[in-house]
Amino acid sequence: MTLRLAGAPLPLVGRARAYVCGITPYDTTHLGHAATFVWADVASRVLRRTGVELVTCRNVTDVDDVLDAAAERAGARFDSFAAVGQFRFDRDMSALGVRPPTHEPRAHNHVDGVVALAAALLERGAAYERDGAVLFRAGQVPAPEIPADPDETSSEAPWPGADDPADALVWRPASPGEAAWPSPWGDGRPGWHAECAAMALTMLGPAVDLHIGGADLRHPHHTHQAAMVEAVTAVRPFARAHLHVGTVRVDGQKMAKSAGNLLLVGELLETHPAAAVRLLLLDRPWASAWDIEPGALDAAAARLERLYAAAARHGRGVAAADAVMERLLDDLDVPGALAVAEDEGGEAARAALAVLGLA
């Protein structure tokens, strides 16, 4: 049994490695965050059903300017503030049935790795030093990977004095009052893309089978992370396949704190079963952006009840359950698998509920 993603097979022998871009733990988890991690969990469950041993790494970006600003407003240290945010995130993920990753590195524990990465990129000629900052040359990033959809990009302000405004920080001097670490270029702190590159290299090695994150992280975050790793290791591609989960929108606008349109997971769980929230996120193509409509959660809860009723019926047994897995192995086709589960009932419905974490 081989999983196909975006039309391409992902053959695996014995063991697979997945890197999941995790959270910056400065605020409460919203539905847009949850979508990525629920889909990552489903991909993990499907692969394990095929007999593959999956090793997952989901990072925690606890060295970040936005987190520092939030901690300062709260009158707390960045690390203790991040720990509280991480606790809340873990609580929401546990409620949604998202299993813990194999590894969960925190950026502040991998600063030495970023320093080593910066030194290696300089040695390779893929980066340059400028007034205490180390910058990765944007020319190392393949242009075809840059998406056209603005919802599939993440912003990062250009560094003053960079050769190219698109050059990405690997290391930068710390501003007064910020947490800082020593380096050959002076006290400073890691760049965002470099943190993920260093953690992926440390925990999983020079390449991964599956790279998972929100579609809005596709560029420049994932493209630069991959290009940094490839520039150091000469192993290409960094990721054999990608799972860029579609953006959750409200009235056509991406769900984001800056837009003021957040639906918080904790609040949704107060009024609806966790499995219904999970089903709402899964009952659609994983790569597609989508708008959450009024009544969508009630509709998901109603479909969940139909699935439970179908699981109690007699069905065609193993053949129908195999049909559910066939749908899931074909680009994680959850809507197709659920249709089989409702139609066939019995073992097919029970298999779908188990593999999708809805039981």
mmCIF file of C-alpha atoms in Angstrom:
data_model
loop_
_atom_site.group_PDB
_atom_site.id
_atom_site.type_symbol
_atom_site.label_atom_id
_atom_site.label_comp_id
_atom_site.label_asym_id
_atom_site.label_seq_id
_atom_site.Cartn_x
_atom_site.Cartn_y
_atom_site.Cartn_z
ATOM 1 C CA MET A 1 0.000 0.000 0.000
ATOM 2 C CA THR A 2 1.469 3.332 -1.097
ATOM 3 C CA LEU A 3 0.273 6.801 -0.185
ATOM 4 C CA ARG A 4 -0.177 9.230 -3.080
ATOM 5 C CA LEU A 5 0.002 12.973 -2.397
ATOM 6 C CA ALA A 6 -0.867 15.615 -4.999
ATOM 7 C CA GLY A 7 -0.918 12.917 -7.650
ATOM 8 C CA ALA A 8 2.546 11.513 -6.914
ATOM 9 C CA PRO A 9 3.296 8.262 -5.094
ATOM 10 C CA LEU A 10 5.323 8.374 -1.886
ATOM 11 C CA PRO A 11 6.847 4.877 -1.622
ATOM 12 C CA LEU A 12 8.246 4.132 1.820
ATOM 13 C CA VAL A 13 10.262 1.209 3.100
ATOM 14 C CA GLY A 14 10.019 0.464 6.787
ATOM 15 C CA ARG A 15 10.499 3.954 8.199
ATOM 16 C CA ALA A 16 9.435 7.506 7.367
ATOM 17 C CA ARG A 17 10.335 10.936 8.712
ATOM 18 C CA ALA A 18 7.893 13.830 8.887
ATOM 19 C CA TYR A 19 8.694 17.405 9.890
ATOM 20 C CA VAL A 20 5.682 19.419 11.062
ATOM 21 C CA CYS A 21 6.014 23.186 11.361
ATOM 22 C CA GLY A 22 4.725 23.861 14.852
ATOM 23 C CA ILE A 23 3.467 26.880 16.731
ATOM 24 C CA THR A 24 4.876 30.101 18.076
ATOM 25 C CA PRO A 25 3.315 29.775 21.546
ATOM 26 C CA TYR A 26 2.291 33.347 22.216
ATOM 27 C CA ASP A 27 -1.496 33.113 21.841
ATOM 28 C CA THR A 28 -4.478 30.768 22.026
ATOM 29 C CA THR A 29 -4.891 28.103 19.338
ATOM 30 C CA HIS A 30 -7.431 28.958 16.644
ATOM 31 C CA LEU A 31 -9.115 26.817 14.006
ATOM 32 C CA GLY A 32 -6.571 27.754 11.337
ATOM 33 C CA HIS A 33 -3.728 26.415 13.500
ATOM 34 C CA ALA A 34 -5.667 23.283 14.389
ATOM 35 C CA ALA A 35 -6.298 22.383 10.739
ATOM 36 C CA THR A 36 -2.585 21.816 10.092
ATOM 37 C CA PHE A 37 -2.025 19.608 13.116
ATOM 38 C CA VAL A 38 -5.186 17.548 12.673
ATOM 39 C CA TRP A 39 -4.214 16.835 9.043
ATOM 40 C CA ALA A 40 -0.670 15.972 10.140
ATOM 41 C CA ASP A 41 -2.164 13.533 12.638
ATOM 42 C CA VAL A 42 -4.328 11.901 9.944
ATOM 43 C CA ALA A 43 -1.350 11.521 7.602
ATOM 44 C CA SER A 44 0.523 9.871 10.473
ATOM 45 C CA ARG A 45 -2.360 7.483 11.233
ATOM 46 C CA VAL A 46 -2.775 6.509 7.574
ATOM 47 C CA LEU A 47 0.939 5.792 7.141
ATOM 48 C CA ARG A 48 1.035 3.712 10.305
ATOM 49 C CA ARG A 49 -1.901 1.660 8.967
ATOM 50 C CA THR A 50 0.325 0.693 6.034
ATOM 51 C CA GLY A 51 2.918 -0.732 8.425
ATOM 52 C CA VAL A 52 5.379 2.162 8.140
ATOM 53 C CA GLU A 53 7.207 3.274 11.276
ATOM 54 C CA LEU A 54 6.748 7.057 11.310
ATOM 55 C CA VAL A 55 9.066 9.402 13.185
ATOM 56 C CA THR A 56 7.578 12.882 13.554
ATOM 57 C CA CYS A 57 9.214 16.131 14.598
ATOM 58 C CA ARG A 58 7.023 19.130 15.438
ATOM 59 C CA ASN A 59 8.987 22.178 16.490
ATOM 60 C CA VAL A 60 8.133 24.944 18.935
ATOM 61 C CA THR A 61 9.277 28.407 17.819
ATOM 62 C CA ASP A 62 9.882 29.926 21.243
ATOM 63 C CA VAL A 63 12.529 32.402 20.041
ATOM 64 C CA ASP A 64 10.541 34.945 18.066
ATOM 65 C CA ASP A 65 10.001 38.710 18.028
ATOM 66 C CA VAL A 66 6.210 38.430 18.245
ATOM 67 C CA LEU A 67 6.451 36.104 21.244
ATOM 68 C CA ASP A 68 8.943 38.434 22.937
ATOM 69 C CA ALA A 69 6.596 41.397 22.465
ATOM 70 C CA ALA A 70 3.653 39.444 23.884
ATOM 71 C CA ALA A 71 5.724 38.318 26.877
ATOM 72 C CA GLU A 72 6.843 41.894 27.543
ATOM 73 C CA ARG A 73 3.228 43.105 27.489
ATOM 74 C CA ALA A 74 2.383 40.380 29.995
ATOM 75 C CA GLY A 75 5.371 41.240 32.192
ATOM 76 C CA ALA A 76 6.821 37.729 31.822
ATOM 77 C CA ARG A 77 10.058 36.114 30.638
ATOM 78 C CA PHE A 78 9.871 34.834 27.073
ATOM 79 C CA ASP A 79 10.535 31.219 28.074
ATOM 80 C CA SER A 80 7.967 31.016 30.877
ATOM 81 C CA PHE A 81 5.402 32.837 28.724
ATOM 82 C CA ALA A 82 6.029 30.342 25.904
ATOM 83 C CA ALA A 83 5.663 27.413 28.327
ATOM 84 C CA VAL A 84 2.169 28.581 29.300
ATOM 85 C CA GLY A 85 1.213 28.965 25.637
ATOM 86 C CA GLN A 86 2.583 25.503 24.921
ATOM 87 C CA PHE A 87 0.506 24.020 27.748
ATOM 88 C CA ARG A 88 -2.679 25.527 26.314
ATOM 89 C CA PHE A 89 -1.840 24.310 22.825
ATOM 90 C CA ASP A 90 -1.139 20.780 24.073
ATOM 91 C CA ARG A 91 -4.460 20.768 25.928
ATOM 92 C CA ASP A 92 -6.361 21.718 22.751
ATOM 93 C CA MET A 93 -4.479 19.189 20.627
ATOM 94 C CA SER A 94 -5.142 16.417 23.131
ATOM 95 C CA ALA A 95 -8.848 17.246 23.101
ATOM 96 C CA LEU A 96 -8.857 17.045 19.288
ATOM 97 C CA GLY A 97 -7.185 13.640 19.342
ATOM 98 C CA VAL A 98 -3.860 14.827 17.896
ATOM 99 C CA ARG A 99 -1.193 12.427 19.086
ATOM 100 C CA PRO A 100 2.092 13.849 20.437
ATOM 101 C CA PRO A 101 5.023 13.891 18.002
ATOM 102 C CA THR A 102 8.059 11.686 18.444
ATOM 103 C CA HIS A 103 10.251 14.766 18.895
ATOM 104 C CA GLU A 104 9.221 18.268 19.940
ATOM 105 C CA PRO A 105 12.326 20.476 19.875
ATOM 106 C CA ARG A 106 12.160 24.019 21.198
ATOM 107 C CA ALA A 107 14.099 26.692 19.363
ATOM 108 C CA HIS A 108 15.852 28.062 22.461
ATOM 109 C CA ASN A 109 17.504 24.657 22.939
ATOM 110 C CA HIS A 110 18.873 24.652 19.383
ATOM 111 C CA VAL A 111 20.612 28.024 19.141
ATOM 112 C CA ASP A 112 24.012 26.303 18.933
ATOM 113 C CA GLY A 113 22.668 24.384 15.940
ATOM 114 C CA VAL A 114 21.717 27.634 14.221
ATOM 115 C CA VAL A 115 25.224 29.021 14.864
ATOM 116 C CA ALA A 116 26.699 25.867 13.295
ATOM 117 C CA LEU A 117 24.274 26.160 10.366
ATOM 118 C CA ALA A 118 25.251 29.807 9.806
ATOM 119 C CA ALA A 119 28.959 28.913 9.839
ATOM 120 C CA ALA A 120 28.377 26.097 7.338
ATOM 121 C CA LEU A 121 26.357 28.337 5.000
ATOM 122 C CA LEU A 122 29.143 30.941 5.104
ATOM 123 C CA GLU A 123 31.718 28.265 4.313
ATOM 124 C CA ARG A 124 29.603 27.095 1.370
ATOM 125 C CA GLY A 125 29.257 30.630 0.035
ATOM 126 C CA ALA A 126 25.471 30.446 0.402
ATOM 127 C CA ALA A 127 25.427 33.216 3.032
ATOM 128 C CA TYR A 128 27.338 36.361 3.920
ATOM 129 C CA GLU A 129 28.026 38.344 7.092
ATOM 130 C CA ARG A 130 26.956 41.964 7.385
ATOM 131 C CA ASP A 131 27.440 43.990 10.605
ATOM 132 C CA GLY A 132 26.883 41.061 12.953
ATOM 133 C CA ALA A 133 24.118 39.472 10.864
ATOM 134 C CA VAL A 134 24.415 36.369 8.697
ATOM 135 C CA LEU A 135 22.145 36.422 5.649
ATOM 136 C CA PHE A 136 21.192 33.543 3.357
ATOM 137 C CA ARG A 137 21.288 34.398 -0.332
ATOM 138 C CA ALA A 138 17.785 34.341 -1.824
ATOM 139 C CA GLY A 139 19.286 33.146 -5.099
ATOM 140 C CA GLN A 140 19.639 29.717 -3.478
ATOM 141 C CA VAL A 141 15.806 29.372 -3.439
ATOM 142 C CA PRO A 142 14.295 27.980 -6.668
ATOM 143 C CA ALA A 143 11.936 30.603 -8.128
ATOM 144 C CA PRO A 144 9.290 28.088 -9.326
ATOM 145 C CA GLU A 145 8.511 27.234 -5.686
ATOM 146 C CA ILE A 146 7.258 30.766 -4.988
ATOM 147 C CA PRO A 147 3.433 30.622 -4.905
ATOM 148 C CA ALA A 148 1.160 33.154 -6.576
ATOM 149 C CA ASP A 149 -1.605 32.999 -3.948
ATOM 150 C CA PRO A 150 -0.956 35.681 -1.281
ATOM 151 C CA ASP A 151 -2.515 33.363 1.331
ATOM 152 C CA GLU A 152 0.341 30.947 0.631
ATOM 153 C CA THR A 153 3.081 33.338 1.663
ATOM 154 C CA SER A 154 4.375 34.495 5.025
ATOM 155 C CA SER A 155 5.933 37.901 5.512
ATOM 156 C CA GLU A 156 9.341 38.836 6.869
ATOM 157 C CA ALA A 157 10.689 42.377 6.790
ATOM 158 C CA PRO A 158 13.871 42.870 4.716
ATOM 159 C CA TRP A 159 17.046 43.269 6.767
ATOM 160 C CA PRO A 160 18.628 46.736 6.399
ATOM 161 C CA GLY A 161 21.783 46.554 4.323
ATOM 162 C CA ALA A 162 21.030 43.164 2.762
ATOM 163 C CA ASP A 163 22.368 42.621 -0.752
ATOM 164 C CA ASP A 164 18.863 41.557 -1.819
ATOM 165 C CA PRO A 165 15.666 42.422 0.105
ATOM 166 C CA ALA A 166 14.681 38.750 -0.172
ATOM 167 C CA ASP A 167 17.855 37.523 1.570
ATOM 168 C CA ALA A 168 16.846 35.737 4.785
ATOM 169 C CA LEU A 169 18.351 36.089 8.226
ATOM 170 C CA VAL A 170 20.197 33.104 9.578
ATOM 171 C CA TRP A 171 21.557 35.093 12.524
ATOM 172 C CA ARG A 172 21.023 38.674 13.604
ATOM 173 C CA PRO A 173 22.200 41.009 16.359
ATOM 174 C CA ALA A 174 19.824 41.220 19.294
ATOM 175 C CA SER A 175 18.060 44.475 20.069
ATOM 176 C CA PRO A 176 18.406 45.951 23.582
ATOM 177 C CA GLY A 177 16.370 43.952 26.092
ATOM 178 C CA GLU A 178 15.999 40.885 23.845
ATOM 179 C CA ALA A 179 17.260 37.447 24.807
ATOM 180 C CA ALA A 180 20.630 36.926 23.136
ATOM 181 C CA TRP A 181 23.193 34.167 22.692
ATOM 182 C CA PRO A 182 26.920 34.301 21.829
ATOM 183 C CA SER A 183 28.166 33.657 18.301
ATOM 184 C CA PRO A 184 31.298 34.328 16.213
ATOM 185 C CA TRP A 185 29.486 37.421 14.837
ATOM 186 C CA GLY A 186 28.534 38.846 18.216
ATOM 187 C CA ASP A 187 25.667 38.279 20.609
ATOM 188 C CA GLY A 188 22.429 37.751 18.752
ATOM 189 C CA ARG A 189 19.574 35.384 17.976
ATOM 190 C CA PRO A 190 18.464 32.996 15.233
ATOM 191 C CA GLY A 191 16.419 33.810 12.155
ATOM 192 C CA TRP A 192 13.040 32.122 11.792
ATOM 193 C CA HIS A 193 13.795 29.874 8.794
ATOM 194 C CA ALA A 194 17.169 28.916 10.234
ATOM 195 C CA GLU A 195 15.583 27.703 13.474
ATOM 196 C CA CYS A 196 13.470 25.151 11.601
ATOM 197 C CA ALA A 197 16.383 24.158 9.370
ATOM 198 C CA ALA A 198 18.630 23.500 12.384
ATOM 199 C CA MET A 199 15.955 21.579 14.302
ATOM 200 C CA ALA A 200 15.076 19.433 11.289
ATOM 201 C CA LEU A 201 18.737 18.596 10.684
ATOM 202 C CA THR A 202 19.321 17.763 14.345
ATOM 203 C CA MET A 203 16.249 15.607 14.877
ATOM 204 C CA LEU A 204 15.713 13.960 11.468
ATOM 205 C CA GLY A 205 18.920 14.296 9.462
ATOM 206 C CA PRO A 206 19.537 15.815 6.009
ATOM 207 C CA ALA A 207 16.170 14.944 4.410
ATOM 208 C CA VAL A 208 12.568 14.127 5.293
ATOM 209 C CA ASP A 209 9.868 12.126 3.566
ATOM 210 C CA LEU A 210 7.062 14.540 4.386
ATOM 211 C CA HIS A 211 7.125 18.252 5.175
ATOM 212 C CA ILE A 212 3.888 19.490 6.768
ATOM 213 C CA GLY A 213 2.612 22.983 7.504
ATOM 214 C CA GLY A 214 0.004 25.550 6.666
ATOM 215 C CA ALA A 215 -0.183 26.790 3.082
ATOM 216 C CA ASP A 216 0.763 30.263 4.333
ATOM 217 C CA LEU A 217 4.181 28.859 5.343
ATOM 218 C CA ARG A 218 4.954 27.606 1.833
ATOM 219 C CA HIS A 219 7.040 30.672 1.017
ATOM 220 C CA PRO A 220 9.363 32.048 2.175
ATOM 221 C CA HIS A 221 9.466 29.866 5.293
ATOM 222 C CA HIS A 222 9.453 26.354 3.848
ATOM 223 C CA THR A 223 11.326 27.273 0.684
ATOM 224 C CA HIS A 224 14.124 28.952 2.649
ATOM 225 C CA GLN A 225 14.242 26.226 5.294
ATOM 226 C CA ALA A 226 14.645 23.584 2.606
ATOM 227 C CA ALA A 227 17.178 25.627 0.635
ATOM 228 C CA MET A 228 19.321 26.208 3.741
ATOM 229 C CA VAL A 229 19.419 22.501 4.530
ATOM 230 C CA GLU A 230 20.174 21.588 0.907
ATOM 231 C CA ALA A 231 22.945 24.195 0.670
ATOM 232 C CA VAL A 232 24.696 22.675 3.696
ATOM 233 C CA THR A 233 24.154 18.964 3.020
ATOM 234 C CA ALA A 234 24.009 18.841 -0.817
ATOM 235 C CA VAL A 235 21.137 16.346 -0.322
ATOM 236 C CA ARG A 236 18.224 17.186 -2.608
ATOM 237 C CA PRO A 237 15.332 17.425 -2.224
ATOM 238 C CA PHE A 238 15.059 18.203 1.468
ATOM 239 C CA ALA A 239 11.456 16.936 1.392
ATOM 240 C CA ARG A 240 10.175 14.158 -0.890
ATOM 241 C CA ALA A 241 6.576 15.368 -0.465
ATOM 242 C CA HIS A 242 4.695 18.291 1.051
ATOM 243 C CA LEU A 243 1.421 18.580 2.892
ATOM 244 C CA HIS A 244 0.581 22.294 2.721
ATOM 245 C CA VAL A 245 -2.793 22.459 4.442
ATOM 246 C CA GLY A 246 -5.320 24.880 2.958
ATOM 247 C CA THR A 247 -6.060 28.176 4.676
ATOM 248 C CA VAL A 248 -9.150 28.543 6.866
ATOM 249 C CA ARG A 249 -11.029 31.733 5.959
ATOM 250 C CA VAL A 250 -13.895 33.788 7.348
ATOM 251 C CA ASP A 251 -15.845 35.757 4.725
ATOM 252 C CA GLY A 252 -13.000 35.212 2.276
ATOM 253 C CA GLN A 253 -10.313 36.543 4.627
ATOM 254 C CA LYS A 254 -7.617 34.331 6.134
ATOM 255 C CA MET A 255 -8.204 33.559 9.792
ATOM 256 C CA ALA A 256 -5.577 35.524 11.696
ATOM 257 C CA LYS A 257 -5.212 37.532 14.877
ATOM 258 C CA SER A 258 -4.452 40.664 12.847
ATOM 259 C CA ALA A 259 -7.806 40.262 11.057
ATOM 260 C CA GLY A 260 -9.713 39.872 14.334
ATOM 261 C CA ASN A 261 -11.656 36.898 12.945
ATOM 262 C CA LEU A 262 -10.388 34.054 15.123
ATOM 263 C CA LEU A 263 -12.442 31.025 16.079
ATOM 264 C CA LEU A 264 -10.657 29.654 19.133
ATOM 265 C CA VAL A 265 -10.482 25.897 19.545
ATOM 266 C CA GLY A 266 -11.061 26.080 23.295
ATOM 267 C CA GLU A 267 -14.275 28.051 22.846
ATOM 268 C CA LEU A 268 -15.572 25.724 20.115
ATOM 269 C CA LEU A 269 -14.961 22.726 22.359
ATOM 270 C CA GLU A 270 -17.232 24.266 25.009
ATOM 271 C CA THR A 271 -20.254 23.954 22.692
ATOM 272 C CA HIS A 272 -19.467 21.044 20.352
ATOM 273 C CA PRO A 273 -17.925 17.558 20.644
ATOM 274 C CA ALA A 274 -14.206 17.489 19.905
ATOM 275 C CA ALA A 275 -14.766 14.852 17.214
ATOM 276 C CA ALA A 276 -17.184 17.217 15.440
ATOM 277 C CA VAL A 277 -14.554 19.987 15.390
ATOM 278 C CA ARG A 278 -12.023 17.492 14.047
ATOM 279 C CA LEU A 279 -14.468 16.276 11.386
ATOM 280 C CA LEU A 280 -15.174 19.865 10.317
ATOM 281 C CA LEU A 281 -11.460 20.291 9.566
ATOM 282 C CA LEU A 282 -11.111 16.973 7.739
ATOM 283 C CA ASP A 283 -14.228 16.708 5.583
ATOM 284 C CA ARG A 284 -12.656 18.469 2.578
ATOM 285 C CA PRO A 285 -9.573 18.267 0.315
ATOM 286 C CA TRP A 286 -6.536 18.978 2.492
ATOM 287 C CA ALA A 287 -4.877 21.427 0.080
ATOM 288 C CA SER A 288 -7.911 23.644 -0.548
ATOM 289 C CA ALA A 289 -8.522 26.947 1.191
ATOM 290 C CA TRP A 290 -12.059 27.107 2.571
ATOM 291 C CA ASP A 291 -14.526 29.433 4.250
ATOM 292 C CA ILE A 292 -16.168 28.382 7.474
ATOM 293 C CA GLU A 293 -19.894 28.948 7.081
ATOM 294 C CA PRO A 294 -22.550 29.535 9.783
ATOM 295 C CA GLY A 295 -23.878 26.186 10.929
ATOM 296 C CA ALA A 296 -20.832 24.274 9.667
ATOM 297 C CA LEU A 297 -20.058 22.826 13.088
ATOM 298 C CA ASP A 298 -23.654 21.719 13.601
ATOM 299 C CA ALA A 299 -23.534 20.020 10.201
ATOM 300 C CA ALA A 300 -20.288 18.264 11.160
ATOM 301 C CA ALA A 301 -21.843 17.078 14.421
ATOM 302 C CA ALA A 302 -24.864 15.721 12.517
ATOM 303 C CA ARG A 303 -22.608 13.857 10.064
ATOM 304 C CA LEU A 304 -20.641 12.421 12.962
ATOM 305 C CA GLU A 305 -23.858 10.983 14.407
ATOM 306 C CA ARG A 306 -24.669 9.413 11.038
ATOM 307 C CA LEU A 307 -21.227 7.815 10.961
ATOM 308 C CA TYR A 308 -21.694 6.404 14.455
ATOM 309 C CA ALA A 309 -25.064 4.985 13.406
ATOM 310 C CA ALA A 310 -23.474 3.493 10.279
ATOM 311 C CA ALA A 311 -20.774 1.854 12.407
ATOM 312 C CA ALA A 312 -23.496 0.033 14.347
ATOM 313 C CA ARG A 313 -24.940 -1.538 11.182
ATOM 314 C CA HIS A 314 -23.902 -4.755 9.518
ATOM 315 C CA GLY A 315 -21.672 -4.176 6.495
ATOM 316 C CA ARG A 316 -19.680 -6.061 3.855
ATOM 317 C CA GLY A 317 -16.746 -6.603 6.194
ATOM 318 C CA VAL A 318 -13.088 -6.415 5.204
ATOM 319 C CA ALA A 319 -13.663 -5.528 1.543
ATOM 320 C CA ALA A 320 -15.558 -2.361 2.471
ATOM 321 C CA ALA A 321 -12.963 -1.423 5.090
ATOM 322 C CA ASP A 322 -10.243 -1.853 2.441
ATOM 323 C CA ALA A 323 -12.187 0.543 0.203
ATOM 324 C CA VAL A 324 -11.959 3.176 2.950
ATOM 325 C CA MET A 325 -8.169 2.787 3.074
ATOM 326 C CA GLU A 326 -7.953 2.959 -0.719
ATOM 327 C CA ARG A 327 -9.596 6.395 -0.594
ATOM 328 C CA LEU A 328 -7.319 7.601 2.181
ATOM 329 C CA LEU A 329 -4.191 6.393 0.383
ATOM 330 C CA ASP A 330 -5.313 8.342 -2.682
ATOM 331 C CA ASP A 331 -4.296 11.865 -1.633
ATOM 332 C CA LEU A 332 -5.865 11.518 1.841
ATOM 333 C CA ASP A 333 -9.346 11.629 0.298
ATOM 334 C CA VAL A 334 -11.310 11.961 3.533
ATOM 335 C CA PRO A 335 -14.627 12.963 1.860
ATOM 336 C CA GLY A 336 -14.378 9.862 -0.339
ATOM 337 C CA ALA A 337 -13.581 7.629 2.629
ATOM 338 C CA LEU A 338 -16.496 9.053 4.609
ATOM 339 C CA ALA A 339 -18.874 8.491 1.706
ATOM 340 C CA VAL A 340 -17.885 4.808 1.609
ATOM 341 C CA ALA A 341 -18.227 4.593 5.394
ATOM 342 C CA GLU A 342 -21.766 6.013 5.393
ATOM 343 C CA ASP A 343 -22.908 3.934 2.419
ATOM 344 C CA GLU A 344 -21.412 0.629 3.552
ATOM 345 C CA GLY A 345 -21.659 0.948 7.331
ATOM 346 C CA GLY A 346 -20.299 -1.748 9.594
ATOM 347 C CA GLU A 347 -16.585 -2.443 9.334
ATOM 348 C CA ALA A 348 -16.082 0.338 6.777
ATOM 349 C CA ALA A 349 -17.532 2.976 9.096
ATOM 350 C CA ARG A 350 -15.619 1.628 12.078
ATOM 351 C CA ALA A 351 -12.368 1.680 10.079
ATOM 352 C CA ALA A 352 -12.965 5.271 8.950
ATOM 353 C CA LEU A 353 -13.741 6.450 12.471
ATOM 354 C CA ALA A 354 -10.603 4.737 13.819
ATOM 355 C CA VAL A 355 -8.141 5.884 11.149
ATOM 356 C CA LEU A 356 -9.451 9.450 11.167
ATOM 357 C CA GLY A 357 -9.348 9.666 14.967
ATOM 358 C CA LEU A 358 -13.118 10.175 15.266
ATOM 359 C CA ALA A 359 -13.981 7.105 17.324
#
